[in-house]
Amino acid sequence: MTLTPAWTSPTPDEIPFHCRTCRRALHRSLAASGALTFLHPVEVRGGESDHPARPAPVTEIENPIIECDFCSGPDAAWIYVCADQESDVRYVTRRTVDVGDYQRRHHAARTRSVETALGPIQIWGERWSACDGCARLIEDRNLYGLIARVTDAMPAKLTRGKKLANVRGHLYGNYSTVLDTLRPGRYQITPRYPLGLWQAPPQSPNQGSSENADDPRPGGGPAVAR
């Protein structure tokens, strides 16, 4: 009988939070003061939401909307588990430009130096949902294909001009960690199981097909129902 890894059952801290108003996933952000806040994905990308976040565990949300954590597609089908990640956010507090350059070019003046301050810490967590398209790239460990798929799906204002290189750099940092620390197997998202049904990785040819015969659960692992 195949032993199921203990980490396939998410702990309470790993259960994602969704907004009670829009039923969509929320991101956790840790302020410099230590206060934990929840943000909508659009707010993480620099936009605004038309309502404040009302966080609740996804298991308490009726018909939650589970979007792809990579391309933001509406039909997430899988959940992958990897190492936890945190990203530091810094805000520009001061820019210094040459006086003569500013007089000639005004807001197009070249920046000579920049001062920043530490902003909130973005907590990404260990569980990443993926649509079928992104999942295929993850299964193939196609890092650059995944980055291209995500940037192609982003609004043009986020990838226009020099912004594209910066965005690709950030995604490379996050997604390379995801792929490098990816745990075997994945969860399949269903309407009944928003936390996913555990699917064990495919067996190698020399493994017996009867290893999971004594385990009646799908994929030989636990399922968490809401």
Short mmCIF file of C-alpha atoms in Angstrom, two decimals:
data_model
loop_
_atom_site.label_atom_id
_atom_site.label_comp_id
_atom_site.label_asym_id
_atom_site.label_seq_id
_atom_site.Cartn_x
_atom_site.Cartn_y
_atom_site.Cartn_z
CA MET A 1 0.00 0.00 0.00
CA THR A 2 1.31 3.45 -0.90
CA LEU A 3 1.80 5.81 2.02
CA THR A 4 0.17 9.19 1.47
CA PRO A 5 2.41 12.16 2.44
CA ALA A 6 1.10 14.11 5.42
CA TRP A 7 1.43 17.41 3.52
CA THR A 8 -1.37 16.39 1.11
CA SER A 9 -3.88 17.45 3.79
CA PRO A 10 -3.76 21.27 4.03
CA THR A 11 -3.39 22.74 7.50
CA PRO A 12 -5.77 25.53 8.61
CA ASP A 13 -3.05 28.11 7.83
CA GLU A 14 -2.82 26.86 4.24
CA ILE A 15 -6.56 27.02 3.46
CA PRO A 16 -7.05 29.93 1.03
CA PHE A 17 -9.29 32.86 1.86
CA HIS A 18 -11.94 34.23 -0.48
CA CYS A 19 -14.02 37.40 -0.36
CA ARG A 20 -17.59 36.91 0.86
CA THR A 21 -18.77 39.66 -1.51
CA CYS A 22 -17.28 38.61 -4.86
CA ARG A 23 -16.39 34.98 -3.95
CA ARG A 24 -12.90 35.40 -5.42
CA ALA A 25 -9.56 34.50 -3.84
CA LEU A 26 -7.74 37.05 -1.69
CA HIS A 27 -4.00 37.61 -1.30
CA ARG A 28 -2.41 38.01 2.12
CA SER A 29 -0.18 41.01 2.73
CA LEU A 30 1.88 41.71 5.84
CA ALA A 31 2.42 45.38 6.67
CA ALA A 32 5.63 46.69 8.24
CA SER A 33 3.69 47.05 11.50
CA GLY A 34 2.94 43.32 11.47
CA ALA A 35 -0.74 43.75 10.59
CA LEU A 36 -2.13 41.14 8.19
CA THR A 37 -4.41 42.44 5.45
CA PHE A 38 -6.23 40.83 2.53
CA LEU A 39 -6.17 42.19 -1.01
CA HIS A 40 -8.08 41.37 -4.17
CA PRO A 41 -5.88 40.26 -7.10
CA VAL A 42 -6.64 43.51 -8.93
CA GLU A 43 -5.23 45.44 -5.95
CA VAL A 44 -2.05 43.36 -5.97
CA ARG A 45 -1.61 44.38 -9.63
CA GLY A 46 -1.92 48.07 -8.69
CA GLY A 47 -5.62 48.54 -9.46
CA GLU A 48 -8.64 49.21 -7.27
CA SER A 49 -11.53 47.04 -6.13
CA ASP A 50 -15.07 48.38 -5.94
CA HIS A 51 -15.57 46.83 -2.51
CA PRO A 52 -13.46 46.05 0.57
CA ALA A 53 -12.21 42.53 1.16
CA ARG A 54 -14.40 40.39 3.42
CA PRO A 55 -12.16 37.37 4.03
CA ALA A 56 -13.43 33.91 4.86
CA PRO A 57 -12.00 30.40 4.35
CA VAL A 58 -12.89 29.06 0.92
CA THR A 59 -14.71 26.18 2.62
CA GLU A 60 -17.25 28.72 3.96
CA ILE A 61 -17.95 30.31 0.57
CA GLU A 62 -20.86 28.99 -1.48
CA ASN A 63 -19.80 28.35 -5.10
CA PRO A 64 -16.40 30.05 -4.81
CA ILE A 65 -14.83 31.46 -7.96
CA ILE A 66 -11.42 29.81 -8.21
CA GLU A 67 -9.25 31.52 -10.79
CA CYS A 68 -5.85 30.48 -12.08
CA ASP A 69 -3.09 31.95 -9.90
CA PHE A 70 -0.88 32.22 -12.98
CA CYS A 71 -2.86 33.63 -15.93
CA SER A 72 -5.95 34.68 -13.90
CA GLY A 73 -8.15 32.51 -16.12
CA PRO A 74 -11.61 31.76 -14.67
CA ASP A 75 -11.44 27.96 -14.76
CA ALA A 76 -8.77 26.73 -12.37
CA ALA A 77 -8.69 22.94 -12.45
CA TRP A 78 -5.63 21.96 -10.41
CA ILE A 79 -3.75 22.91 -7.25
CA TYR A 80 0.01 22.49 -6.94
CA VAL A 81 2.01 22.57 -3.71
CA CYS A 82 5.48 24.09 -3.47
CA ALA A 83 7.66 26.04 -1.05
CA ASP A 84 6.15 29.13 0.57
CA GLN A 85 7.26 32.46 -0.85
CA GLU A 86 7.26 36.07 0.28
CA SER A 87 8.02 39.15 -1.81
CA ASP A 88 9.13 42.51 -0.43
CA VAL A 89 7.35 45.52 -1.91
CA ARG A 90 9.13 48.87 -1.91
CA TYR A 91 7.61 52.26 -2.62
CA VAL A 92 9.45 55.13 -4.30
CA THR A 93 9.51 58.03 -1.82
CA ARG A 94 11.84 60.41 -3.65
CA ARG A 95 13.34 60.88 -7.12
CA THR A 96 16.25 63.24 -7.86
CA VAL A 97 16.73 64.75 -11.32
CA ASP A 98 19.14 67.28 -12.75
CA VAL A 99 17.73 70.83 -12.68
CA GLY A 100 18.79 71.63 -16.23
CA ASP A 101 17.42 68.35 -17.54
CA TYR A 102 14.11 69.02 -15.79
CA GLN A 103 13.89 72.53 -17.27
CA ARG A 104 14.37 71.11 -20.76
CA ARG A 105 12.40 67.88 -20.51
CA HIS A 106 10.12 68.38 -17.48
CA HIS A 107 8.55 65.03 -16.48
CA ALA A 108 10.67 63.23 -19.06
CA ALA A 109 13.84 64.20 -17.17
CA ARG A 110 16.16 61.33 -16.41
CA THR A 111 16.24 60.15 -12.79
CA ARG A 112 19.67 60.43 -11.14
CA SER A 113 18.81 58.70 -7.88
CA VAL A 114 15.82 57.07 -6.20
CA GLU A 115 14.93 56.63 -2.52
CA THR A 116 12.52 53.90 -1.48
CA ALA A 117 10.78 52.68 1.66
CA LEU A 118 9.78 49.16 2.58
CA GLY A 119 6.13 48.43 1.88
CA PRO A 120 4.01 45.39 2.73
CA ILE A 121 5.30 41.85 2.32
CA GLN A 122 3.31 39.82 -0.20
CA ILE A 123 2.68 36.30 1.12
CA TRP A 124 2.20 33.86 -1.77
CA GLY A 125 1.66 30.66 0.21
CA GLU A 126 2.34 27.05 -0.76
CA ARG A 127 -0.76 26.25 -2.83
CA TRP A 128 -1.09 27.55 -6.41
CA SER A 129 -4.20 26.96 -8.50
CA ALA A 130 -3.77 26.45 -12.24
CA CYS A 131 -6.00 26.19 -15.30
CA ASP A 132 -5.48 23.31 -17.73
CA GLY A 133 -3.32 25.45 -20.03
CA CYS A 134 -0.94 26.57 -17.28
CA ALA A 135 -0.98 23.10 -15.73
CA ARG A 136 0.39 21.58 -18.95
CA LEU A 137 3.33 23.99 -18.83
CA ILE A 138 3.90 23.22 -15.15
CA GLU A 139 3.87 19.48 -15.79
CA ASP A 140 6.44 20.02 -18.57
CA ARG A 141 8.49 22.31 -16.28
CA ASN A 142 8.32 24.89 -19.09
CA LEU A 143 9.26 28.02 -17.13
CA TYR A 144 9.60 30.40 -20.09
CA GLY A 145 6.42 29.11 -21.68
CA LEU A 146 4.56 29.76 -18.43
CA ILE A 147 5.96 33.29 -18.16
CA ALA A 148 4.97 34.02 -21.78
CA ARG A 149 1.44 32.69 -21.26
CA VAL A 150 0.98 34.85 -18.15
CA THR A 151 2.36 38.07 -19.66
CA ASP A 152 0.25 37.57 -22.80
CA ALA A 153 -2.86 37.48 -20.58
CA MET A 154 -1.96 40.66 -18.67
CA PRO A 155 -3.48 44.07 -19.47
CA ALA A 156 -1.30 46.04 -21.87
CA LYS A 157 -0.73 48.81 -19.32
CA LEU A 158 1.21 46.35 -17.14
CA THR A 159 3.53 45.10 -19.90
CA ARG A 160 3.95 48.15 -22.13
CA GLY A 161 7.51 49.19 -23.02
CA LYS A 162 10.15 48.61 -20.34
CA LYS A 163 7.53 47.28 -17.93
CA LEU A 164 7.53 43.92 -19.74
CA ALA A 165 11.13 43.17 -18.77
CA ASN A 166 10.44 44.03 -15.13
CA VAL A 167 7.33 41.89 -15.06
CA ARG A 168 9.14 38.95 -16.62
CA GLY A 169 11.89 39.32 -14.03
CA HIS A 170 9.43 39.18 -11.13
CA LEU A 171 7.61 36.21 -12.64
CA TYR A 172 10.89 34.40 -13.24
CA GLY A 173 11.76 34.73 -9.56
CA ASN A 174 8.38 33.46 -8.36
CA TYR A 175 7.78 30.74 -10.93
CA SER A 176 11.29 29.29 -10.87
CA THR A 177 10.81 28.71 -7.13
CA VAL A 178 7.44 27.10 -7.81
CA LEU A 179 8.90 24.66 -10.34
CA ASP A 180 12.11 24.00 -8.38
CA THR A 181 10.24 23.11 -5.17
CA LEU A 182 7.15 21.50 -6.69
CA ARG A 183 5.96 18.52 -4.68
CA PRO A 184 4.89 15.36 -6.51
CA GLY A 185 1.23 14.97 -7.38
CA ARG A 186 -1.48 17.61 -7.43
CA TYR A 187 -5.08 18.30 -6.38
CA GLN A 188 -8.01 18.28 -8.79
CA ILE A 189 -10.53 21.05 -8.08
CA THR A 190 -14.20 20.07 -8.23
CA PRO A 191 -17.38 21.94 -7.21
CA ARG A 192 -17.70 19.66 -4.18
CA TYR A 193 -14.03 19.84 -3.23
CA PRO A 194 -12.72 23.42 -3.64
CA LEU A 195 -9.55 22.40 -1.79
CA GLY A 196 -9.06 19.64 -4.30
CA LEU A 197 -9.01 15.85 -4.54
CA TRP A 198 -5.48 14.52 -4.15
CA GLN A 199 -4.08 12.97 -7.31
CA ALA A 200 -0.90 10.91 -6.82
CA PRO A 201 1.83 11.27 -9.46
CA PRO A 202 1.86 8.66 -12.25
CA GLN A 203 3.53 5.40 -11.32
CA SER A 204 6.74 4.36 -13.00
CA PRO A 205 6.53 1.21 -15.16
CA ASN A 206 8.23 -0.94 -12.52
CA GLN A 207 5.66 -0.09 -9.85
CA GLY A 208 2.84 -2.53 -9.28
CA SER A 209 -0.67 -1.44 -10.18
CA SER A 210 -2.05 -2.92 -6.97
CA GLU A 211 -0.18 -0.62 -4.56
CA ASN A 212 -3.28 1.43 -3.83
CA ALA A 213 -5.72 -1.47 -3.81
CA ASP A 214 -6.34 -1.15 -0.07
CA ASP A 215 -6.96 2.60 -0.28
CA PRO A 216 -10.44 3.45 -1.67
CA ARG A 217 -9.84 7.19 -1.91
CA PRO A 218 -9.31 8.82 -5.32
CA GLY A 219 -5.59 8.94 -6.05
CA GLY A 220 -4.82 7.03 -2.85
CA GLY A 221 -4.90 10.25 -0.81
CA PRO A 222 -7.26 12.32 1.35
CA ALA A 223 -10.01 14.55 0.02
CA VAL A 224 -11.09 17.65 1.89
CA ALA A 225 -14.75 18.56 1.43
CA ARG A 226 -16.31 21.84 2.37
#
